[in-house]
Coordinates of C-alpha atoms and ligand atoms in Angstrom, one line a residue:
X1305 CA 24.7 -21.1 8.0
X1306 CA 26.6 -19.6 10.8
X1307 CA 25.9 -16.0 11.7
X1308 CA 29.1 -13.9 11.9
X1309 CA 28.9 -11.3 14.7
X1310 CA 31.0 -8.1 14.4
X1311 CA 31.0 -5.8 17.4
X1312 CA 31.1 -2.2 16.4
X1313 CA 31.3 1.1 18.2
X1314 CA 27.8 2.7 17.9
X1315 CA 29.1 6.2 17.4
X1316 CA 32.2 5.6 15.3
X1317 CA 32.0 2.1 13.7
X1318 CA 35.1 0.6 12.3
X1319 CA 35.1 1.2 8.5
X1320 CA 36.5 -2.3 7.9
X1321 CA 33.6 -4.0 9.7
X1322 CA 31.2 -1.8 7.8
X1323 CA 32.9 -2.7 4.5
X1324 CA 32.6 -6.4 5.3
X1325 CA 28.9 -6.0 6.1
X1326 CA 28.3 -4.0 2.9
X1327 CA 29.9 -6.7 0.9
X1328 CA 27.6 -9.2 2.4
X1329 CA 24.6 -7.1 1.3
X1330 CA 26.1 -6.6 -2.1
X1331 CA 26.5 -10.3 -2.5
X1332 CA 22.8 -10.9 -1.8
X1333 CA 23.2 -11.7 1.9
X1334 CA 21.4 -10.6 5.0
X1335 CA 22.9 -8.3 7.7
X1336 CA 21.2 -7.5 11.0
X1337 CA 22.2 -4.0 12.2
X1338 CA 21.3 -1.5 14.8
X1339 CA 19.1 1.6 14.0
X1340 CA 18.1 4.2 16.6
X1341 CA 14.7 2.4 17.0
X1342 CA 15.3 -1.4 16.9
X1343 CA 17.7 -3.7 15.1
X1344 CA 16.9 -4.2 11.4
X1345 CA 17.3 -7.2 9.2
X1346 CA 18.8 -5.8 6.0
X1347 CA 19.0 -6.8 2.4
X1348 CA 19.8 -5.0 -0.8
X1349 CA 16.3 -3.6 -1.7
X1350 CA 17.1 -3.7 -5.4
X1351 CA 17.8 -7.5 -5.3
X1352 CA 14.5 -9.4 -5.3
X1353 CA 16.1 -12.7 -4.3
X1354 CA 17.8 -11.1 -1.3
X1355 CA 14.6 -9.5 -0.2
X1356 CA 12.7 -12.8 -0.5
X1357 CA 15.2 -14.2 1.9
X1358 CA 14.3 -11.5 4.5
X1359 CA 10.7 -12.8 4.4
X1360 CA 11.9 -16.4 4.7
X1361 CA 14.2 -15.6 7.6
X1362 CA 11.5 -13.7 9.5
X1363 CA 8.6 -16.1 8.6
X1364 CA 6.8 -13.0 7.4
X1365 CA 3.9 -13.1 5.0
X1366 CA 4.9 -11.9 1.6
X1367 CA 2.1 -9.3 1.4
X1368 CA 3.5 -7.4 4.4
X1369 CA 5.8 -4.6 2.8
X1370 CA 9.2 -3.7 4.1
X1371 CA 10.7 -0.3 4.9
X1372 CA 13.5 0.8 2.5
X1373 CA 16.4 2.6 4.3
X1374 CA 18.3 5.2 2.3
X1375 CA 21.1 7.7 3.2
X1376 CA 19.3 11.0 2.4
X1377 CA 16.1 12.5 1.2
X1378 CA 17.4 12.8 -2.4
X1379 CA 17.8 9.0 -2.5
X1380 CA 14.4 8.6 -1.0
X1381 CA 12.9 10.9 -3.7
X1382 CA 14.6 8.8 -6.4
X1383 CA 12.6 5.8 -5.3
X1384 CA 9.3 7.7 -5.1
X1385 CA 6.9 8.0 -8.0
X1386 CA 5.5 11.1 -6.4
X1387 CA 7.2 13.2 -3.8
X1388 CA 4.7 15.6 -2.3
X1389 CA 5.6 18.8 -0.6
X1390 CA 4.6 17.2 2.7
X1391 CA 7.3 14.6 2.2
X1392 CA 9.9 17.2 1.5
X1393 CA 8.8 19.2 4.6
X1394 CA 8.8 16.1 6.9
X1395 CA 12.1 14.8 5.5
X1396 CA 13.7 18.2 6.2
X1397 CA 12.2 18.3 9.8
X1398 CA 12.8 14.7 10.9
X1399 CA 15.5 12.9 8.8
X1400 CA 17.7 11.4 9.6
X1401 CA 15.4 10.0 12.3
X1402 CA 12.7 7.6 13.4
X1403 CA 10.1 8.6 10.8
X1404 CA 9.0 6.5 7.8
X1405 CA 7.1 8.0 4.9
X1406 CA 4.9 5.9 2.6
X1407 CA 4.7 7.4 -0.9
X1408 CA 3.9 6.0 -4.4
X1409 CA 6.8 3.9 -5.7
X1410 CA 8.8 3.9 -8.9
X1411 CA 9.5 0.8 -11.0
X1412 CA 13.0 0.7 -9.6
X1413 CA 11.6 -0.7 -6.4
X1414 CA 10.9 -4.5 -6.8
X1415 CA 7.4 -5.6 -6.1
X1416 CA 8.6 -8.1 -3.5
X1417 CA 9.7 -5.1 -1.3
X1418 CA 6.3 -3.5 -1.3
X1419 CA 4.2 -6.7 -0.9
X1420 CA 3.1 -6.2 -4.5
X1421 CA 1.5 -2.8 -3.6
X1422 CA 1.9 0.5 -5.4
X1423 CA 3.5 2.4 -2.5
X1424 CA 6.9 2.2 -0.8
X1425 CA 7.9 3.0 2.8
X1426 CA 11.1 5.1 3.1
X1427 CA 13.2 6.2 6.0
X1428 CA 16.6 7.7 6.6
X1429 CA 17.8 6.3 10.0
X1430 CA 20.0 8.4 12.2
X1431 CA 22.1 5.6 13.8
X1432 CA 25.7 6.0 12.7
X1433 CA 26.1 2.2 12.1
X1434 CA 23.0 2.1 9.9
X1435 CA 24.0 5.2 7.9
X1436 CA 27.5 3.9 7.5
X1437 CA 26.3 0.6 6.2
X1438 CA 23.8 2.1 3.7
X1439 CA 26.5 4.4 2.4
X1440 CA 29.1 1.7 2.1
X1441 CA 26.7 -0.7 0.4
X1442 CA 25.7 2.1 -2.1
X1443 CA 22.2 0.6 -2.3
X1444 CA 18.9 1.2 -0.6
X1445 CA 18.5 -1.3 2.3
X1446 CA 15.2 -3.0 2.8
X1447 CA 15.0 -3.8 6.5
X1448 CA 12.1 -4.9 8.7
X1449 CA 12.7 -5.3 12.4
X1450 CA 15.1 -8.2 13.0
X1451 CA 12.7 -10.5 14.8
X1452 CA 10.6 -13.5 13.8
X1453 CA 7.2 -12.3 12.5
X1454 CA 4.9 -11.1 15.2
X1455 CA 7.4 -11.5 18.1
X1456 CA 9.0 -8.8 20.2
X1457 CA 11.3 -6.6 18.2
X1458 CA 15.0 -6.6 19.1
X1459 CA 16.7 -3.7 20.9
X1460 CA 19.9 -5.6 21.5
X1461 CA 22.1 -8.0 19.5
X1462 CA 21.2 -10.8 21.9
X1463 CA 17.5 -10.4 21.0
X1464 CA 18.4 -10.8 17.3
X1465 CA 20.4 -13.9 17.9
X1466 CA 17.7 -15.5 20.0
X1467 CA 15.3 -15.3 17.0
X1468 CA 17.5 -15.2 13.9
X1469 CA 20.8 -17.0 14.6
X1470 CA 21.7 -19.2 11.6
X1471 CA 19.2 -17.3 9.4
X1472 CA 21.4 -14.3 8.6
X1473 CA 25.0 -14.1 7.4
X1474 CA 26.1 -11.3 9.7
X1475 CA 25.1 -9.3 12.7
X1476 CA 26.6 -5.9 13.6
X1477 CA 26.4 -5.6 17.3
X1478 CA 26.3 -1.9 18.1
X1479 CA 24.9 -2.3 21.7
X1480 CA 21.4 -1.3 22.8
X1481 CA 19.3 0.9 20.6
X1482 CA 18.2 4.2 22.3
X1483 CA 14.7 4.8 21.0
X1484 CA 13.4 1.3 21.6
X1485 CA 10.2 1.3 19.6
X1486 CA 9.8 1.3 15.8
X1487 CA 9.6 4.4 13.7
X1488 CA 6.5 6.5 13.2
X1489 CA 4.9 5.5 9.9
X1490 CA 3.0 8.2 7.9
X1491 CA 1.2 7.6 4.6
X1492 CA 1.5 10.5 2.2
X1493 CA 0.0 8.4 -0.7
X1494 CA -3.6 9.4 -0.2
X1495 CA -5.4 12.8 -0.3
X1496 CA -4.5 13.6 3.4
X1497 CA -1.5 12.5 5.5
X1498 CA -2.4 9.5 7.7
X1499 CA -0.7 8.1 10.8
X1500 CA -0.3 4.3 10.2
X1501 CA 1.9 3.5 13.2
X1502 CA 2.7 5.7 16.2
X1503 CA 6.4 6.0 17.0
X1504 CA 9.0 8.3 18.5
X1505 CA 8.0 11.2 16.4
X1506 CA 4.6 12.2 17.9
X1507 CA 1.5 13.3 16.0
X1508 CA 1.7 16.8 17.4
X1509 CA 5.3 17.3 16.1
X1510 CA 4.2 16.1 12.7
X1511 CA 1.1 18.3 12.6
X1512 CA 3.4 21.3 13.5
X1513 CA 5.1 20.7 10.2
X1514 CA 2.3 19.7 7.8
X1515 CA -0.9 20.6 9.5
X1516 CA -3.7 18.1 9.4
X1517 CA -2.8 14.5 10.2
X1518 CA -5.5 11.8 10.3
X1519 CA -5.2 8.8 12.5
X1520 CA -5.7 5.5 10.7
X1521 CA -9.1 4.3 11.8
X1522 CA -7.6 1.1 13.2
X1523 CA -5.6 3.1 15.6
X1524 CA -8.8 4.5 17.0
X1525 CA -11.2 1.6 16.8
X1526 CA -9.0 -1.5 16.6
X1527 CA -10.5 -2.3 13.1
X1528 CA -8.3 -4.2 10.6
X1529 CA -5.5 -2.0 9.4
X1530 CA -4.8 -1.2 5.8
X1531 CA -1.1 -1.9 6.2
X1532 CA -0.9 -5.7 6.4
X1533 CA 1.9 -5.5 8.9
X1534 CA -0.3 -3.7 11.4
X1535 CA -1.9 -6.8 12.7
X1536 CA -3.5 -6.5 16.0
X1537 CA -1.5 -9.2 17.7
X1538 CA 2.0 -8.1 17.0
X1539 CA 5.2 -7.4 19.0
X1540 CA 4.1 -10.2 21.3
X1541 CA 6.0 -12.0 24.0
X1542 CA 5.3 -15.8 24.4
X1543 CA 3.7 -15.2 27.7
X1544 CA 0.1 -14.1 28.0
X1545 CA 0.1 -10.3 28.4
X1546 CA -2.5 -8.2 30.1
X1547 CA -2.9 -4.4 30.6
X1548 CA -4.2 -3.5 34.0
X1549 CA -5.1 -0.4 36.0
X1550 CA -2.8 1.5 38.3
X1551 CA -2.7 -0.9 41.2
X1552 CA -0.5 -3.4 39.4
X1553 CA 1.2 -4.8 42.4
X1554 CA -1.9 -6.1 44.1
X1555 CA -3.2 -7.7 40.9
X1556 CA 0.1 -9.2 40.2
X1557 CA 0.5 -10.6 43.7
X1558 CA -3.0 -12.1 43.5
X1559 CA -2.1 -13.8 40.2
X1560 CA 1.2 -15.0 41.4
X1561 CA -0.4 -16.5 44.5
X1562 CA -2.3 -18.9 42.2
X1563 CA 1.0 -20.5 41.5
X1564 CA 1.7 -18.8 38.2
X1565 CA 4.9 -17.3 37.3
X1566 CA 4.0 -13.6 36.8
X1567 CA 5.9 -10.6 35.5
X1568 CA 4.9 -7.0 36.3
X1569 CA 6.0 -3.9 34.4
X1570 CA 5.3 -1.0 36.7
X1571 CA 6.5 2.6 37.3
X1572 CA 5.6 2.7 40.9
X1573 CA 5.3 -0.6 42.8
X1574 CA 7.8 -1.3 45.5
X1575 CA 9.4 -4.8 45.0
X1576 CA 7.4 -7.1 47.2
X1577 CA 8.3 -10.4 48.8
X1578 CA 6.3 -12.8 46.5
X1579 CA 8.9 -15.1 45.0
X1580 CA 6.8 -16.0 41.9
X1581 CA 6.4 -12.3 41.0
X1582 CA 9.1 -10.8 38.8
X1583 CA 8.9 -7.0 38.9
X1584 CA 10.5 -4.8 36.3
X1585 CA 10.6 -1.2 37.3
X1586 CA 10.0 1.0 34.3
X1587 CA 11.1 4.6 33.7
X1588 CA 8.4 7.2 34.4
X1589 CA 9.0 9.2 31.2
X1590 CA 7.8 7.9 27.8
X1591 CA 11.1 8.2 26.1
X1592 CA 13.0 6.0 28.5
X1593 CA 10.1 3.7 29.0
X1594 CA 10.0 3.1 25.2
X1595 CA 13.8 2.5 25.2
X1596 CA 13.5 -0.2 27.9
X1597 CA 10.1 -1.9 27.0
X1598 CA 11.2 -4.6 24.6
X1599 CA 14.2 -5.6 26.7
X1600 CA 11.9 -6.0 29.7
X1601 CA 9.6 -8.2 27.6
X1602 CA 12.4 -10.3 26.2
X1603 CA 13.8 -10.7 29.7
X1604 CA 10.5 -11.9 31.2
X1605 CA 10.1 -14.3 28.2
X1606 CA 13.5 -15.7 28.8
X1607 CA 12.5 -16.3 32.5
X1608 CA 9.5 -18.3 31.2
X1609 CA 7.0 -16.1 32.9
X1610 CA 3.4 -17.3 32.1
X1611 CA 1.7 -14.0 32.5
X1612 CA 2.9 -10.4 32.1
X1613 CA 0.9 -7.7 33.7
X1614 CA 1.6 -4.1 32.6
X1615 CA 0.2 -1.0 34.2
X1616 CA -1.5 1.2 31.7
X1617 CA 0.6 4.3 30.9
X1618 CA -0.8 7.8 30.8
X1619 CA -3.1 8.8 27.9
X1620 CA -1.2 11.7 26.4
X1621 CA 0.4 12.0 23.0
X1622 CA 3.9 11.4 24.3
X1623 CA 2.9 7.9 25.4
X1624 CA 1.0 7.0 22.2
X1625 CA 3.7 4.7 20.7
X1626 CA 4.1 2.8 24.0
X1627 CA 0.4 2.4 24.5
X1628 CA 0.1 1.1 20.9
X1629 CA 2.8 -1.5 21.3
X1630 CA 1.4 -2.6 24.7
X1631 CA -2.1 -3.0 23.2
X1632 CA -0.8 -5.0 20.2
X1633 CA 1.3 -7.2 22.4
X1634 CA -1.7 -7.9 24.6
X1635 CA -4.2 -8.4 21.8
X1636 CA -5.7 -11.9 21.9
X1637 CA -5.3 -14.1 19.0
Ligands
TXA1449 O1 12.0 1.6 13.2 C1 11.6 0.9 12.2 O2 10.8 1.3 11.4 C2 12.3 -0.4 12.0 C3 13.8 -0.2 11.7 C4 14.6 -1.5 11.4 O3 13.9 0.7 10.7 N1 11.7 -1.2 11.0 C5 10.5 -1.8 11.1 O4 10.1 -2.5 10.0 O5 9.8 -1.6 12.1 P1 8.9 -3.5 10.1 O6 8.9 -4.2 8.8 O7 9.0 -4.4 11.3 O8 7.6 -2.6 10.1 C6 7.3 -1.8 9.0 C7 5.9 -1.4 9.1 C8 4.9 -2.6 8.9 O9 3.9 -2.4 9.8 C9 4.5 -2.5 7.4 O10 3.3 -3.1 7.2 C10 4.5 -1.0 7.2 O11 5.6 -0.5 8.0 N2 4.7 -0.7 5.8 C11 5.8 -0.9 5.1 N3 5.6 -0.6 3.8 C12 4.4 0.0 3.7 C13 3.6 0.5 2.7 N4 4.0 0.6 1.4 N5 2.3 0.9 3.0 C14 1.8 0.8 4.3 N6 2.5 0.3 5.3 C15 3.8 -0.1 5.0
MG1450 MG1 8.4 -5.4 12.9

């Protein structure tokens, strides 16, 4: 299969391109498309065979459920068996946007989408291309990140092609995504709201809307996560990755002196002279750091770096999603 690439304007996508992509979805095909977080690998969520193809293309285990993307909260509610007040309040506060809500599902959602489980993850993305595609297709769109399972998520069309060329019918290239890390995932299926995956919408902003929010125990202790997708080693580059203290430059230079090709993500080091050390200067604020993180990891991987050292970012709430992704990428195994 050849992957057709259509370049679209991120703000005002050409309706003809969107219509073509929608017809691919409606015919049971796969379309990779930009969202505000990362690129998604989309299929018609109501077509079990199309959804199976998503798992095949990604090499993803079938028990790991997908996020279903819809155009508004009313469509989300229509797929939910129960729509608690907290869901309504969060939808009103953060949709369209990088927040995913896990709620009990209805029978309309095929079991293959939810990994056989009783709940469904729902989100209304805010990227104009994603929204236009969902509207034009007139179906909910199941879309995991458009990468091979456990690899670094794509924030540019080139990242998608590296991993999925020939495995999807179409790619809408809308340029770099601006959030850079995957959506915040909250479960509203139990007695109390639980944060399953940190993301652009921080816990304090969620608590401001619904009050109490528990952290999934695994986010605290590193214990196995209830959501099968939340494996510890995830979002990983090919290179070994290690999180280090604040004097990254010295550690990286020492490692590079042993003859290894080393990459360093740092917010402060001055580029040194060591030729085997590839330094990527990262933004000092969490929002821009998140936006640039995966592109930096993809780039260092492409340069066949053996070891990537990353300076530990600050401990506050705003950096939680970045810290989470770094820890997962660095987890051994
Ligand atoms: O920003 C995002 O969320 C991107 C874009 C494309 O929307 N999508 C994304 O999908 O990151 P994916 O499949 O790579 O990650 C979805 C996460 C996984 O960790 C999965 O296990 C979890 O959400 N998830 C999905 N459905 C769930 C459910 N019913 N219960 C618990 N966790 C669920
Ligand atoms: Mg993913």
